[in-house]
Amino acid sequence: MKNIDTDLQPEANAAPAAVVSGPASFADPAALGLGAFALTTFVLSTVNAGLLPATVEPIVFSLALFYGGIAQFAAGMWEFAKGNTFGATAFTSFGAFWMSFWYLATATDLSAAGADAGKGVGVWLFAWAIFSLYMTIAARKTSMAVFLIFVVLTVTFFCLSIGAYSGVVAFTRVGGWLGLITALLAWYASFAVVANSTFKRNMLPVGPAA
């Protein structure tokens, strides 16, 4: 009877199998995506919270396009490459959110809508609240830090939606303050990814998944 181990060995004169190299290792794009989301959200939320007058809102437009938009969208693409469905969906979607905000604020003419323009914006924000809500459910399986971001973000969108649709400024102000909290949570999560990766140890906890 032949030896089974011998049968599994390659022939002595056989050519070696070609070595196929895999893709280069990606750094964790979550740090970039969270940082871009946090900074852009923070600046806009200072206006929504009433800390800065609405006349300075255009300062956020460049951030919305380049950092919150393009940079975060790119982070989403890298998450796709890493096989992270949640991160890819979140960062790509919110990158697109910020780019659509930039376009809405700078290139969309709603003058014909008159008083109904706020209702249109309210529905737009409400749709993002729905997206954030179901992403919050999935975020329970990521980390406590990300889960908290989505919890507060979802409430933020609902408040901003009600404020825009109804014209009640108090809801927009509350949404602005919640947006500031969302930004701080996202900054912490981004810092945790950078610090833990750079120092090669768990410097900043993000909490276990549910």
mmCIF file of C-alpha atoms in Angstrom:
data_model
loop_
_atom_site.group_PDB
_atom_site.id
_atom_site.type_symbol
_atom_site.label_atom_id
_atom_site.label_comp_id
_atom_site.label_asym_id
_atom_site.label_seq_id
_atom_site.Cartn_x
_atom_site.Cartn_y
_atom_site.Cartn_z
ATOM 1 C CA MET A 1 0.000 0.000 0.000
ATOM 2 C CA LYS A 2 1.299 3.436 -0.861
ATOM 3 C CA ASN A 3 2.172 5.795 1.917
ATOM 4 C CA ILE A 4 -0.566 8.472 2.153
ATOM 5 C CA ASP A 5 1.949 11.139 3.178
ATOM 6 C CA THR A 6 4.023 10.394 0.055
ATOM 7 C CA ASP A 7 1.007 10.763 -2.187
ATOM 8 C CA LEU A 8 0.411 14.287 -0.835
ATOM 9 C CA GLN A 9 3.955 15.448 -1.593
ATOM 10 C CA PRO A 10 4.736 17.200 -4.915
ATOM 11 C CA GLU A 11 6.944 15.366 -7.418
ATOM 12 C CA ALA A 12 10.618 16.114 -7.055
ATOM 13 C CA ASN A 13 10.947 17.480 -10.586
ATOM 14 C CA ALA A 14 7.692 19.410 -10.575
ATOM 15 C CA ALA A 15 7.942 23.139 -11.152
ATOM 16 C CA PRO A 16 7.191 25.219 -8.047
ATOM 17 C CA ALA A 17 3.748 26.745 -7.927
ATOM 18 C CA ALA A 18 3.559 30.391 -8.807
ATOM 19 C CA VAL A 19 3.233 32.697 -5.824
ATOM 20 C CA VAL A 20 0.320 35.086 -6.200
ATOM 21 C CA SER A 21 0.749 38.156 -4.092
ATOM 22 C CA GLY A 22 -2.363 39.623 -2.520
ATOM 23 C CA PRO A 23 -3.280 43.312 -2.379
ATOM 24 C CA ALA A 24 -1.207 45.608 -0.235
ATOM 25 C CA SER A 25 -2.392 45.896 3.342
ATOM 26 C CA PHE A 26 -4.657 48.870 3.970
ATOM 27 C CA ALA A 27 -4.427 51.065 7.018
ATOM 28 C CA ASP A 28 -7.711 51.388 8.891
ATOM 29 C CA PRO A 29 -9.751 54.002 6.952
ATOM 30 C CA ALA A 30 -12.136 54.449 9.899
ATOM 31 C CA ALA A 31 -9.856 57.091 11.416
ATOM 32 C CA LEU A 32 -10.157 59.249 8.302
ATOM 33 C CA GLY A 33 -13.873 58.653 7.850
ATOM 34 C CA LEU A 34 -14.740 59.436 11.457
ATOM 35 C CA GLY A 35 -12.444 62.457 11.559
ATOM 36 C CA ALA A 36 -13.908 63.917 8.371
ATOM 37 C CA PHE A 37 -17.443 63.367 9.610
ATOM 38 C CA ALA A 38 -16.661 64.822 13.032
ATOM 39 C CA LEU A 39 -14.991 68.032 11.891
ATOM 40 C CA THR A 40 -17.593 68.913 9.266
ATOM 41 C CA THR A 41 -20.451 68.100 11.638
ATOM 42 C CA PHE A 42 -18.874 70.214 14.370
ATOM 43 C CA VAL A 43 -18.557 73.331 12.225
ATOM 44 C CA LEU A 44 -22.105 73.136 10.847
ATOM 45 C CA SER A 45 -23.526 72.350 14.282
ATOM 46 C CA THR A 46 -22.096 75.555 15.740
ATOM 47 C CA VAL A 47 -24.418 77.387 13.364
ATOM 48 C CA ASN A 48 -27.406 75.120 13.995
ATOM 49 C CA ALA A 49 -26.932 75.496 17.752
ATOM 50 C CA GLY A 50 -26.933 79.286 17.444
ATOM 51 C CA LEU A 51 -23.332 79.685 18.600
ATOM 52 C CA LEU A 52 -22.529 81.376 15.294
ATOM 53 C CA PRO A 53 -24.914 83.415 13.124
ATOM 54 C CA ALA A 54 -26.440 81.792 10.039
ATOM 55 C CA THR A 55 -24.578 84.329 7.884
ATOM 56 C CA VAL A 56 -21.305 82.430 8.419
ATOM 57 C CA GLU A 57 -22.741 79.059 7.315
ATOM 58 C CA PRO A 58 -20.850 79.224 3.980
ATOM 59 C CA ILE A 59 -17.633 78.463 5.900
ATOM 60 C CA VAL A 60 -18.763 74.852 6.072
ATOM 61 C CA PHE A 61 -19.270 74.457 2.326
ATOM 62 C CA SER A 62 -15.623 73.768 1.459
ATOM 63 C CA LEU A 63 -15.417 71.277 4.324
ATOM 64 C CA ALA A 64 -18.632 69.615 3.180
ATOM 65 C CA LEU A 65 -17.230 69.094 -0.310
ATOM 66 C CA PHE A 66 -13.609 68.190 0.317
ATOM 67 C CA TYR A 67 -13.283 66.727 3.821
ATOM 68 C CA GLY A 68 -16.696 65.541 4.947
ATOM 69 C CA GLY A 69 -17.533 64.684 1.334
ATOM 70 C CA ILE A 70 -14.663 63.499 -0.842
ATOM 71 C CA ALA A 71 -12.297 62.353 1.921
ATOM 72 C CA GLN A 72 -15.034 60.448 3.759
ATOM 73 C CA PHE A 73 -16.288 58.952 0.496
ATOM 74 C CA ALA A 74 -12.748 57.711 -0.190
ATOM 75 C CA ALA A 75 -12.647 56.132 3.284
ATOM 76 C CA GLY A 76 -15.818 54.276 2.349
ATOM 77 C CA MET A 77 -14.166 52.936 -0.810
ATOM 78 C CA TRP A 78 -11.236 51.633 1.240
ATOM 79 C CA GLU A 79 -13.683 49.973 3.617
ATOM 80 C CA PHE A 80 -15.178 48.190 0.610
ATOM 81 C CA ALA A 81 -11.685 46.979 -0.299
ATOM 82 C CA LYS A 82 -11.231 45.670 3.253
ATOM 83 C CA GLY A 83 -14.537 43.819 3.126
ATOM 84 C CA ASN A 84 -16.185 45.922 5.859
ATOM 85 C CA THR A 85 -19.805 46.286 4.755
ATOM 86 C CA PHE A 86 -20.852 48.505 7.663
ATOM 87 C CA GLY A 87 -17.924 50.918 7.354
ATOM 88 C CA ALA A 88 -18.232 51.053 3.579
ATOM 89 C CA THR A 89 -21.940 51.826 3.714
ATOM 90 C CA ALA A 90 -21.612 54.393 6.495
ATOM 91 C CA PHE A 91 -18.639 56.374 5.182
ATOM 92 C CA THR A 92 -19.664 56.297 1.527
ATOM 93 C CA SER A 93 -23.218 57.341 2.374
ATOM 94 C CA PHE A 94 -22.250 60.182 4.684
ATOM 95 C CA GLY A 95 -19.556 61.305 2.276
ATOM 96 C CA ALA A 96 -22.331 61.556 -0.296
ATOM 97 C CA PHE A 97 -24.511 63.311 2.302
ATOM 98 C CA TRP A 98 -21.966 66.086 2.744
ATOM 99 C CA MET A 99 -21.434 66.475 -0.990
ATOM 100 C CA SER A 100 -25.198 66.644 -1.504
ATOM 101 C CA PHE A 101 -25.422 69.228 1.293
ATOM 102 C CA TRP A 102 -22.785 71.304 -0.482
ATOM 103 C CA TYR A 103 -24.708 71.074 -3.761
ATOM 104 C CA LEU A 104 -28.041 71.779 -2.064
ATOM 105 C CA ALA A 105 -26.651 74.874 -0.355
ATOM 106 C CA THR A 106 -24.660 76.282 -3.264
ATOM 107 C CA ALA A 107 -26.273 75.173 -6.522
ATOM 108 C CA THR A 108 -29.926 74.282 -5.849
ATOM 109 C CA ASP A 109 -32.533 76.954 -6.499
ATOM 110 C CA LEU A 110 -35.518 76.515 -4.165
ATOM 111 C CA SER A 111 -36.849 80.039 -4.614
ATOM 112 C CA ALA A 112 -39.886 78.767 -6.527
ATOM 113 C CA ALA A 113 -40.866 76.610 -3.548
ATOM 114 C CA GLY A 114 -41.322 79.655 -1.344
ATOM 115 C CA ALA A 115 -42.333 78.732 2.197
ATOM 116 C CA ASP A 116 -42.407 75.054 1.222
ATOM 117 C CA ALA A 117 -38.628 74.966 0.763
ATOM 118 C CA GLY A 118 -38.192 74.211 4.466
ATOM 119 C CA LYS A 119 -40.582 71.278 4.152
ATOM 120 C CA GLY A 120 -38.503 69.863 1.327
ATOM 121 C CA VAL A 121 -35.332 70.162 3.392
ATOM 122 C CA GLY A 122 -37.169 68.622 6.332
ATOM 123 C CA VAL A 123 -38.100 65.545 4.305
ATOM 124 C CA TRP A 124 -34.506 65.303 3.036
ATOM 125 C CA LEU A 125 -33.249 65.318 6.620
ATOM 126 C CA PHE A 126 -35.955 62.873 7.674
ATOM 127 C CA ALA A 127 -34.776 60.401 5.028
ATOM 128 C CA TRP A 128 -31.254 60.617 6.465
ATOM 129 C CA ALA A 129 -32.704 60.042 9.925
ATOM 130 C CA ILE A 130 -34.265 56.793 8.683
ATOM 131 C CA PHE A 131 -30.930 55.694 7.205
ATOM 132 C CA SER A 132 -29.144 56.548 10.450
ATOM 133 C CA LEU A 133 -31.749 54.630 12.443
ATOM 134 C CA TYR A 134 -31.221 51.318 10.722
ATOM 135 C CA MET A 135 -27.462 51.842 10.709
ATOM 136 C CA THR A 136 -27.749 52.327 14.482
ATOM 137 C CA ILE A 137 -29.224 48.839 14.779
ATOM 138 C CA ALA A 138 -26.275 47.380 12.859
ATOM 139 C CA ALA A 139 -23.811 49.540 14.812
ATOM 140 C CA ARG A 140 -24.559 47.484 17.929
ATOM 141 C CA LYS A 141 -22.286 44.819 16.444
ATOM 142 C CA THR A 142 -19.344 47.174 15.881
ATOM 143 C CA SER A 143 -18.239 48.950 19.052
ATOM 144 C CA MET A 144 -19.862 50.953 21.822
ATOM 145 C CA ALA A 145 -18.207 54.143 20.544
ATOM 146 C CA VAL A 146 -19.666 53.775 17.046
ATOM 147 C CA PHE A 147 -23.037 52.723 18.444
ATOM 148 C CA LEU A 148 -23.243 55.886 20.577
ATOM 149 C CA ILE A 149 -22.327 58.036 17.579
ATOM 150 C CA PHE A 150 -25.224 56.641 15.597
ATOM 151 C CA VAL A 151 -27.685 56.883 18.481
ATOM 152 C CA VAL A 152 -27.033 60.605 18.948
ATOM 153 C CA LEU A 153 -26.756 61.198 15.196
ATOM 154 C CA THR A 154 -30.173 59.661 14.579
ATOM 155 C CA VAL A 155 -31.822 61.910 17.174
ATOM 156 C CA THR A 156 -29.913 64.859 15.670
ATOM 157 C CA PHE A 157 -31.368 64.222 12.230
ATOM 158 C CA PHE A 158 -34.890 63.845 13.598
ATOM 159 C CA CYS A 159 -34.622 67.162 15.467
ATOM 160 C CA LEU A 160 -33.174 68.989 12.467
ATOM 161 C CA SER A 161 -35.867 67.472 10.252
ATOM 162 C CA ILE A 162 -38.674 68.663 12.527
ATOM 163 C CA GLY A 163 -37.061 72.086 12.806
ATOM 164 C CA ALA A 164 -36.732 72.514 9.042
ATOM 165 C CA TYR A 165 -40.202 71.170 8.242
ATOM 166 C CA SER A 166 -42.069 73.095 10.927
ATOM 167 C CA GLY A 167 -39.941 76.203 11.014
ATOM 168 C CA VAL A 168 -39.636 75.932 14.806
ATOM 169 C CA VAL A 169 -36.110 77.149 15.492
ATOM 170 C CA ALA A 170 -35.952 75.457 18.899
ATOM 171 C CA PHE A 171 -35.771 72.030 17.240
ATOM 172 C CA THR A 172 -32.908 73.193 15.025
ATOM 173 C CA ARG A 173 -31.084 74.534 18.078
ATOM 174 C CA VAL A 174 -31.473 71.204 19.884
ATOM 175 C CA GLY A 175 -30.308 69.425 16.748
ATOM 176 C CA GLY A 176 -27.277 71.686 16.670
ATOM 177 C CA TRP A 177 -26.269 70.831 20.227
ATOM 178 C CA LEU A 178 -26.811 67.145 19.570
ATOM 179 C CA GLY A 179 -24.697 67.540 16.454
ATOM 180 C CA LEU A 180 -21.870 68.929 18.569
ATOM 181 C CA ILE A 181 -22.095 65.874 20.837
ATOM 182 C CA THR A 182 -22.102 63.618 17.770
ATOM 183 C CA ALA A 183 -18.975 65.345 16.481
ATOM 184 C CA LEU A 184 -17.156 64.945 19.793
ATOM 185 C CA LEU A 185 -18.041 61.246 19.936
ATOM 186 C CA ALA A 186 -16.848 60.750 16.356
ATOM 187 C CA TRP A 187 -13.617 62.632 17.091
ATOM 188 C CA TYR A 188 -12.995 60.383 20.075
ATOM 189 C CA ALA A 189 -13.544 57.258 17.981
ATOM 190 C CA SER A 190 -11.233 58.606 15.266
ATOM 191 C CA PHE A 191 -8.569 59.472 17.851
ATOM 192 C CA ALA A 192 -8.898 55.991 19.351
ATOM 193 C CA VAL A 193 -8.230 54.352 15.980
ATOM 194 C CA VAL A 194 -5.196 56.569 15.353
ATOM 195 C CA ALA A 195 -3.752 56.247 18.865
ATOM 196 C CA ASN A 196 -4.321 52.507 19.226
ATOM 197 C CA SER A 197 -2.825 51.846 15.806
ATOM 198 C CA THR A 198 0.154 54.171 16.245
ATOM 199 C CA PHE A 199 1.107 53.040 19.744
ATOM 200 C CA LYS A 200 0.282 49.367 18.992
ATOM 201 C CA ARG A 201 -1.752 48.991 22.163
ATOM 202 C CA ASN A 202 -5.212 49.732 23.480
ATOM 203 C CA MET A 203 -4.689 53.297 24.693
ATOM 204 C CA LEU A 204 -8.259 54.483 24.232
ATOM 205 C CA PRO A 205 -11.113 52.018 24.718
ATOM 206 C CA VAL A 206 -14.006 52.008 22.275
ATOM 207 C CA GLY A 207 -16.126 49.485 24.158
ATOM 208 C CA PRO A 208 -17.153 45.992 23.113
ATOM 209 C CA ALA A 209 -19.792 45.184 20.537
ATOM 210 C CA ALA A 210 -23.224 44.253 21.874
#
